[in-house]
CSV table of C-alpha atoms in Angstrom, one decimal:
chain,number,residue,atom,x,y,z
A,203,UNK,CA,9.4,-65.0,15.6
A,204,UNK,CA,11.6,-62.1,14.5
A,205,UNK,CA,11.4,-61.1,10.9
A,206,UNK,CA,14.2,-58.7,10.1
A,207,UNK,CA,13.6,-57.7,6.5
A,208,UNK,CA,11.1,-57.8,3.7
A,209,UNK,CA,11.7,-58.7,0.0
A,210,UNK,CA,9.8,-55.9,-1.8
A,211,UNK,CA,8.2,-56.3,-5.2
A,212,UNK,CA,10.5,-55.8,-8.1
A,213,UNK,CA,9.2,-55.5,-11.7
A,214,UNK,CA,5.9,-56.8,-12.8
A,215,UNK,CA,6.1,-60.2,-11.1
A,216,UNK,CA,5.2,-60.3,-7.4
A,217,UNK,CA,7.9,-61.9,-5.3
A,218,UNK,CA,7.3,-63.3,-1.8
A,219,UNK,CA,7.2,-60.3,0.5
A,220,UNK,CA,8.3,-62.1,3.6
A,221,UNK,CA,10.1,-65.3,4.5
A,222,UNK,CA,9.9,-66.3,8.2
A,223,UNK,CA,13.3,-66.2,9.9
A,224,UNK,CA,12.8,-69.7,11.2
A,225,UNK,CA,13.0,-70.9,7.6
A,226,UNK,CA,16.2,-69.2,6.5
A,227,UNK,CA,18.5,-71.9,5.2
A,228,UNK,CA,15.9,-74.5,5.8
A,229,UNK,CA,13.3,-76.4,3.7
A,230,UNK,CA,10.2,-74.5,2.9
A,231,UNK,CA,6.9,-75.5,4.6
A,232,UNK,CA,4.9,-78.2,3.0
A,233,UNK,CA,2.3,-75.6,2.2
A,234,UNK,CA,2.8,-71.8,1.7
A,235,UNK,CA,-0.3,-69.6,2.0
A,236,UNK,CA,-0.4,-66.3,0.2
A,237,UNK,CA,-1.6,-63.3,2.3
A,238,UNK,CA,-2.3,-60.1,0.5
A,239,UNK,CA,-3.2,-56.6,1.6
A,240,UNK,CA,-3.2,-53.0,0.3
A,241,UNK,CA,-1.1,-51.4,3.1
A,242,UNK,CA,2.6,-50.3,3.3
A,243,UNK,CA,5.0,-53.1,4.2
A,244,UNK,CA,7.2,-53.0,7.2
A,245,UNK,CA,8.6,-55.5,9.7
A,246,UNK,CA,6.9,-57.6,12.4
A,247,UNK,CA,7.8,-55.0,15.0
A,248,UNK,CA,7.4,-51.7,13.1
A,249,UNK,CA,5.0,-50.2,10.6
A,250,UNK,CA,1.3,-50.4,9.8
A,251,UNK,CA,-0.3,-52.8,12.3
A,252,UNK,CA,-2.3,-54.5,9.6
A,253,UNK,CA,0.9,-55.6,7.9
A,254,UNK,CA,2.4,-56.6,11.2
A,255,UNK,CA,-0.7,-58.6,12.0
A,256,UNK,CA,-0.3,-60.6,8.7
A,257,UNK,CA,3.5,-61.1,9.4
A,258,UNK,CA,2.7,-62.3,12.9
A,259,UNK,CA,0.1,-64.7,11.6
A,260,UNK,CA,2.4,-66.1,9.0
A,261,UNK,CA,5.3,-66.6,11.4
A,262,UNK,CA,3.2,-68.2,14.1
A,263,UNK,CA,1.4,-70.4,11.7
A,264,UNK,CA,4.6,-71.9,10.5
A,265,UNK,CA,5.9,-72.3,14.1
A,266,UNK,CA,2.7,-73.9,15.5
A,267,UNK,CA,2.3,-76.3,12.6
A,268,UNK,CA,5.9,-77.4,12.8
A,269,UNK,CA,6.6,-76.2,9.3
A,270,UNK,CA,3.5,-77.8,7.9
A,271,UNK,CA,2.0,-74.5,6.7
A,272,UNK,CA,3.7,-71.1,6.3
A,273,UNK,CA,2.7,-67.8,4.9
A,274,UNK,CA,4.0,-65.2,2.4
A,275,UNK,CA,2.8,-61.6,2.9
A,276,UNK,CA,2.3,-59.4,-0.1
A,277,UNK,CA,1.9,-55.7,0.9
A,278,UNK,CA,0.9,-52.7,-1.2
A,279,UNK,CA,-1.5,-54.8,-3.3
A,280,UNK,CA,1.6,-56.2,-5.0
A,281,UNK,CA,0.1,-59.6,-5.7
A,282,UNK,CA,-3.5,-58.7,-6.4
A,283,UNK,CA,-5.0,-55.2,-6.9
A,284,UNK,CA,-6.8,-53.8,-3.9
A,285,UNK,CA,-10.5,-54.2,-4.6
A,286,UNK,CA,-10.3,-57.6,-6.5
A,287,UNK,CA,-8.6,-59.3,-3.5
A,288,UNK,CA,-12.0,-60.4,-2.1
A,289,UNK,CA,-13.0,-62.1,-5.4
A,290,UNK,CA,-9.6,-63.8,-5.5
A,291,UNK,CA,-10.2,-65.2,-2.1
A,292,UNK,CA,-13.7,-66.3,-3.0
A,293,UNK,CA,-12.4,-68.2,-6.0
A,294,UNK,CA,-9.6,-69.8,-4.1
A,295,UNK,CA,-7.0,-68.0,-6.2
A,296,UNK,CA,-5.7,-66.1,-3.1
A,297,UNK,CA,-5.5,-67.8,0.3
A,298,UNK,CA,-5.9,-64.9,2.7
A,299,UNK,CA,-6.4,-61.1,2.7
A,300,UNK,CA,-6.8,-58.4,5.3
A,301,UNK,CA,-9.6,-56.7,3.5
A,302,UNK,CA,-12.1,-53.8,4.1
A,303,UNK,CA,-15.2,-56.0,3.5
A,304,UNK,CA,-17.3,-53.1,2.2
A,305,UNK,CA,-15.0,-52.9,-0.8
A,306,UNK,CA,-16.8,-56.0,-2.0
A,307,UNK,CA,-20.2,-54.3,-1.5
A,308,UNK,CA,-20.7,-54.0,-5.3
A,309,UNK,CA,-20.6,-57.7,-5.6
A,310,UNK,CA,-22.5,-58.6,-2.4
A,311,UNK,CA,-24.6,-55.5,-1.3
A,312,UNK,CA,-25.1,-56.9,2.3
A,313,UNK,CA,-21.3,-56.4,2.9
A,314,UNK,CA,-21.8,-52.6,3.0
A,315,UNK,CA,-23.0,-52.9,6.6
A,316,UNK,CA,-19.2,-53.2,7.3
A,317,UNK,CA,-18.9,-49.5,6.9
A,318,UNK,CA,-22.4,-48.1,7.7
A,319,UNK,CA,-22.0,-44.6,9.1
A,320,UNK,CA,-23.3,-44.2,12.6
A,321,UNK,CA,-24.2,-47.8,13.1
A,322,UNK,CA,-21.1,-48.7,15.2
A,323,UNK,CA,-19.7,-46.0,17.5
A,324,UNK,CA,-17.3,-47.9,19.7
A,325,UNK,CA,-14.9,-50.8,19.6
A,326,UNK,CA,-16.9,-52.6,22.3
A,327,UNK,CA,-20.0,-52.4,20.1
A,328,UNK,CA,-18.2,-53.7,17.1
A,329,UNK,CA,-16.6,-56.6,19.0
A,330,UNK,CA,-20.0,-57.6,20.2
A,331,UNK,CA,-21.0,-58.5,16.6
A,332,UNK,CA,-18.9,-61.6,16.5
A,333,UNK,CA,-20.9,-63.4,19.2
A,334,UNK,CA,-24.3,-61.9,18.3
A,335,UNK,CA,-26.9,-63.0,15.8
A,336,UNK,CA,-25.7,-60.3,13.4
A,337,UNK,CA,-22.3,-61.8,13.4
A,338,UNK,CA,-23.6,-65.3,13.0
A,339,UNK,CA,-25.7,-64.3,9.9
A,340,UNK,CA,-22.9,-62.2,8.5
A,341,UNK,CA,-20.4,-65.0,8.9
A,342,UNK,CA,-22.8,-67.5,7.3
A,343,UNK,CA,-23.2,-65.1,4.3
A,344,UNK,CA,-19.5,-65.0,3.7
A,345,UNK,CA,-19.2,-68.7,4.1
A,346,UNK,CA,-21.9,-69.2,1.5
A,347,UNK,CA,-19.6,-67.2,-0.8
A,348,UNK,CA,-16.6,-69.4,0.0
A,349,UNK,CA,-15.0,-66.9,2.4
A,350,UNK,CA,-14.2,-67.4,6.2
A,351,UNK,CA,-13.6,-64.6,8.7
A,352,UNK,CA,-10.6,-65.5,10.8
A,353,UNK,CA,-10.2,-62.2,12.6
A,354,UNK,CA,-12.9,-59.5,13.2
A,355,UNK,CA,-10.9,-56.3,13.0
A,356,UNK,CA,-12.7,-53.0,13.5
A,357,UNK,CA,-11.1,-49.6,13.0
A,358,UNK,CA,-12.3,-46.1,13.9
A,359,UNK,CA,-11.8,-43.4,11.3
A,360,UNK,CA,-11.1,-39.7,11.1
A,361,UNK,CA,-11.3,-36.9,8.5
A,362,UNK,CA,-8.4,-34.9,7.0
A,363,UNK,CA,-8.9,-31.9,4.8
A,364,UNK,CA,-6.8,-29.5,2.8
A,365,UNK,CA,-8.8,-26.4,3.7
A,366,UNK,CA,-11.9,-26.3,5.8
A,367,UNK,CA,-12.0,-28.3,9.0
A,368,UNK,CA,-14.7,-31.0,8.8
A,369,UNK,CA,-16.5,-31.6,12.1
A,370,UNK,CA,-20.2,-31.1,11.5
A,371,UNK,CA,-22.1,-32.3,8.4
A,372,UNK,CA,-22.5,-28.8,7.0
A,373,UNK,CA,-18.7,-28.5,6.8
A,374,UNK,CA,-18.5,-30.7,3.7
A,375,UNK,CA,-20.8,-28.6,1.6
A,376,UNK,CA,-19.1,-27.9,-1.8
A,377,UNK,CA,-16.1,-30.1,-1.1
A,378,UNK,CA,-14.8,-33.2,-3.0
A,379,UNK,CA,-14.7,-35.9,-0.3
A,380,UNK,CA,-13.7,-39.5,-0.2
A,381,UNK,CA,-16.0,-41.4,2.2
A,382,UNK,CA,-14.8,-45.0,1.9
A,383,UNK,CA,-18.2,-46.7,1.2
A,384,UNK,CA,-21.3,-46.2,-0.9
A,385,UNK,CA,-23.2,-45.6,2.3
A,386,UNK,CA,-20.8,-43.0,3.7
A,387,UNK,CA,-21.0,-41.3,0.3
A,388,UNK,CA,-24.8,-41.1,0.5
A,389,UNK,CA,-24.4,-39.2,3.8
A,390,UNK,CA,-21.8,-36.8,2.4
A,391,UNK,CA,-23.9,-36.1,-0.7
A,392,UNK,CA,-27.0,-35.4,1.5
A,393,UNK,CA,-24.8,-32.9,3.4
A,394,UNK,CA,-23.8,-31.2,0.1
A,395,UNK,CA,-20.5,-32.8,-0.8
A,396,UNK,CA,-19.3,-34.3,-4.1
A,397,UNK,CA,-17.9,-37.8,-3.5
A,398,UNK,CA,-15.0,-39.8,-4.9
A,399,UNK,CA,-14.7,-43.6,-4.9
A,400,UNK,CA,-11.1,-44.8,-4.5
A,401,UNK,CA,-9.2,-47.2,-2.1
A,402,UNK,CA,-7.2,-45.6,0.7
A,403,UNK,CA,-3.9,-46.4,-0.9
A,404,UNK,CA,-4.7,-43.9,-3.7
A,405,UNK,CA,-5.6,-41.0,-1.4
A,406,UNK,CA,-2.3,-39.3,-1.3
A,407,UNK,CA,-2.1,-38.8,-5.1
A,408,UNK,CA,-5.8,-37.6,-5.1
A,409,UNK,CA,-5.2,-35.0,-2.4
A,410,UNK,CA,-1.9,-34.0,-3.8
A,411,UNK,CA,-3.4,-33.1,-7.2
A,412,UNK,CA,-6.5,-31.4,-5.7
A,413,UNK,CA,-8.9,-34.1,-7.0
A,414,UNK,CA,-9.8,-34.7,-3.4
A,415,UNK,CA,-10.4,-31.9,-0.8
A,416,UNK,CA,-11.0,-34.2,2.2
A,417,UNK,CA,-10.8,-37.9,3.0
A,418,UNK,CA,-12.3,-40.1,5.6
A,419,UNK,CA,-10.5,-43.3,6.4
A,420,UNK,CA,-9.1,-45.3,9.4
A,421,UNK,CA,-6.7,-43.7,11.8
A,422,UNK,CA,-4.0,-46.2,10.8
A,423,UNK,CA,-4.4,-45.4,7.0
A,424,UNK,CA,-4.3,-41.6,7.8
A,425,UNK,CA,-0.9,-42.3,9.3
A,426,UNK,CA,0.5,-45.0,7.0
A,427,UNK,CA,-0.4,-43.1,3.8
A,428,UNK,CA,1.3,-39.9,5.0
A,429,UNK,CA,-1.7,-37.7,4.5
A,430,UNK,CA,-0.3,-35.4,7.3
A,431,UNK,CA,2.0,-34.0,4.6
A,432,UNK,CA,-1.0,-32.6,2.7
A,433,UNK,CA,-3.7,-31.9,5.3
A,434,UNK,CA,-4.2,-28.7,7.3
A,435,UNK,CA,-7.0,-30.2,9.5
A,436,UNK,CA,-7.7,-33.5,11.3
A,437,UNK,CA,-10.8,-34.6,13.0
A,438,UNK,CA,-9.9,-37.7,15.0
A,439,UNK,CA,-11.9,-40.9,15.7
A,440,UNK,CA,-10.7,-41.2,19.3
A,441,UNK,CA,-13.4,-41.3,21.9
A,442,UNK,CA,-16.3,-40.8,19.5
A,443,UNK,CA,-16.7,-41.6,15.8
A,444,UNK,CA,-19.5,-42.1,13.2
A,445,UNK,CA,-17.0,-44.0,11.0
A,446,UNK,CA,-16.1,-47.6,12.0
A,447,UNK,CA,-14.9,-50.0,9.4
A,448,UNK,CA,-14.9,-53.8,9.6
A,449,UNK,CA,-11.6,-54.9,8.0
A,450,UNK,CA,-11.3,-58.6,8.8
A,451,UNK,CA,-8.6,-61.1,8.0
A,452,UNK,CA,-10.4,-63.4,5.6
A,453,UNK,CA,-9.5,-66.8,4.1
A,454,UNK,CA,-10.7,-68.9,1.2
A,455,UNK,CA,-13.1,-71.5,2.6
A,456,UNK,CA,-12.0,-73.9,-0.2
A,457,UNK,CA,-8.4,-73.6,0.9
A,458,UNK,CA,-9.2,-73.9,4.6
A,459,UNK,CA,-11.4,-77.0,4.1
A,460,UNK,CA,-8.6,-78.7,2.2
A,461,UNK,CA,-6.2,-78.5,5.2
A,462,UNK,CA,-6.0,-81.2,7.9
A,463,UNK,CA,-8.0,-80.6,11.2
A,464,UNK,CA,-4.9,-79.8,13.3
A,465,UNK,CA,-3.9,-77.0,10.9
A,466,UNK,CA,-7.4,-75.6,10.7
A,467,UNK,CA,-7.4,-75.5,14.5
A,468,UNK,CA,-4.2,-73.5,14.6
A,469,UNK,CA,-5.5,-71.1,12.0
A,470,UNK,CA,-8.7,-70.4,13.9
A,471,UNK,CA,-6.9,-70.0,17.2
A,472,UNK,CA,-4.4,-67.5,15.6
A,473,UNK,CA,-7.3,-65.6,14.1
A,474,UNK,CA,-8.7,-64.9,17.6
A,475,UNK,CA,-5.3,-63.8,18.9
A,476,UNK,CA,-4.9,-61.5,16.0
A,477,UNK,CA,-8.2,-59.8,16.8
A,478,UNK,CA,-6.9,-58.8,20.2
A,479,UNK,CA,-3.7,-57.4,18.7
A,480,UNK,CA,-5.6,-55.6,16.0
A,481,UNK,CA,-8.0,-53.9,18.3
A,482,UNK,CA,-5.2,-52.8,20.7
A,483,UNK,CA,-3.2,-51.3,17.8
A,484,UNK,CA,-6.2,-49.6,16.1
A,485,UNK,CA,-7.1,-47.9,19.4
A,486,UNK,CA,-3.4,-46.8,19.9
A,487,UNK,CA,-3.4,-45.3,16.4
A,488,UNK,CA,-6.6,-43.4,17.2
A,489,UNK,CA,-4.6,-41.7,20.0
A,490,UNK,CA,-1.3,-41.4,18.1
A,491,UNK,CA,-2.7,-39.7,15.1
A,492,UNK,CA,-3.2,-36.4,16.8
A,493,UNK,CA,0.5,-36.1,17.6
A,494,UNK,CA,1.5,-37.1,14.1
A,495,UNK,CA,-0.7,-34.4,12.5
A,496,UNK,CA,-0.1,-31.7,15.1
A,497,UNK,CA,3.7,-32.1,14.5
A,498,UNK,CA,3.1,-31.2,10.9
A,499,UNK,CA,1.1,-28.1,11.8
A,500,UNK,CA,-2.4,-29.4,11.3
A,501,UNK,CA,-5.3,-28.3,13.5
A,502,UNK,CA,-6.8,-31.2,15.5
A,503,UNK,CA,-10.4,-31.6,16.4
A,504,UNK,CA,-12.4,-34.3,18.3
A,505,UNK,CA,-16.0,-35.3,18.1
A,506,UNK,CA,-18.6,-35.3,20.9
A,507,UNK,CA,-21.8,-37.4,21.1
A,508,UNK,CA,-24.0,-34.5,19.9
A,509,UNK,CA,-22.0,-34.1,16.7
A,510,UNK,CA,-22.0,-37.9,16.1
A,511,UNK,CA,-25.7,-37.8,16.5
A,512,UNK,CA,-26.0,-35.2,13.7
A,513,UNK,CA,-24.2,-37.5,11.3
A,514,UNK,CA,-26.2,-40.5,12.5
A,515,UNK,CA,-29.5,-38.7,11.9
A,516,UNK,CA,-28.5,-38.1,8.2
A,517,UNK,CA,-27.3,-41.7,7.9
A,518,UNK,CA,-30.6,-43.1,9.2
A,519,UNK,CA,-32.6,-41.1,6.6
A,520,UNK,CA,-30.3,-42.0,3.7
A,521,UNK,CA,-27.8,-44.9,4.0
A,522,UNK,CA,-29.6,-47.0,6.5
A,523,UNK,CA,-32.9,-46.7,4.7
A,524,UNK,CA,-31.4,-47.5,1.4
A,525,UNK,CA,-29.5,-50.5,2.7
A,526,UNK,CA,-32.5,-51.9,4.4
A,527,UNK,CA,-34.4,-51.9,1.1
A,528,UNK,CA,-31.7,-53.9,-0.8
A,529,UNK,CA,-32.5,-57.4,0.3
A,530,UNK,CA,-34.5,-59.2,3.1
A,531,UNK,CA,-31.1,-60.2,4.6
A,532,UNK,CA,-29.7,-56.6,4.6
A,533,UNK,CA,-32.8,-55.4,6.4
A,534,UNK,CA,-32.4,-58.2,9.0
A,535,UNK,CA,-28.7,-57.5,9.4
A,536,UNK,CA,-29.3,-53.8,10.0
A,537,UNK,CA,-32.0,-54.5,12.5
A,538,UNK,CA,-29.8,-56.9,14.5
A,539,UNK,CA,-26.9,-54.6,14.4
A,540,UNK,CA,-29.0,-51.7,15.7
A,541,UNK,CA,-30.0,-53.9,18.6
A,542,UNK,CA,-26.4,-53.9,19.9
A,543,UNK,CA,-26.3,-50.8,22.0
A,544,UNK,CA,-23.1,-50.6,24.1
A,545,UNK,CA,-21.2,-47.6,25.2
């Protein structure tokens, strides 16, 4: 299962980002699935865990189907730009993507529950969605749009800033902050911030130029996009966080349905295995990030329950209320998710 190198994009035409080592010098699989994501590329053993997850999925898929199906991984949004990846999957133009589902909230407003501030506050609580009514209804919604969730991946997030530490809501007043979702932006605006809308792979340039004073994103992205080179302060998502993102591995239902049953079974089984890997690695990054930033001289802060409650109180009055009024289904999803109370 070792993959020793990656073929990076050269020029305007996207080339396959990875070829499984088992195939070197051999015939290609009967079917090659394209797997896209926005994160930096690495190897199966090193780098951003979301890229590694995709590489592992591709390699194991080929192995377990005896070469019937393989996968090519395209990092850095090299095949499809970041936000349009969902639509490409929905249309069957892209096979799979590891995708922050709230990025598609402009197209399907119910998806914004995937980054609803204060709603999920632990990995255990997020994991419970999959086997709960909220997960059933959310999966059914995606399936109705021709999209399947293979792996439910949750990630906690933290905040980095170029000047003032951001721990309590009042700390964002007067700052230009990237929240990561429409709902998080509503909370930040209520606390006095100006917000920016951009994917996490564009954060470095925005902070470097001063267009962005502070950014909230997953621990893994805060590491992978090297924001420790620019930030003077970090508030981690370890232990407690009001920012949890659902970033699942999704697949085109049209593509999935066209595969034989034995290959479908392998894909679904692998999806479950990747969930376990993703959660373990996300939690490890929540811990590792403090060391990465401290080494660069940043001051590191953690959140306690009382502080999380301050952010949640604002979220209830703004983002939650707004989301519940969008559609009958959004109101139902929010109510079901609120019912999952786990420590």
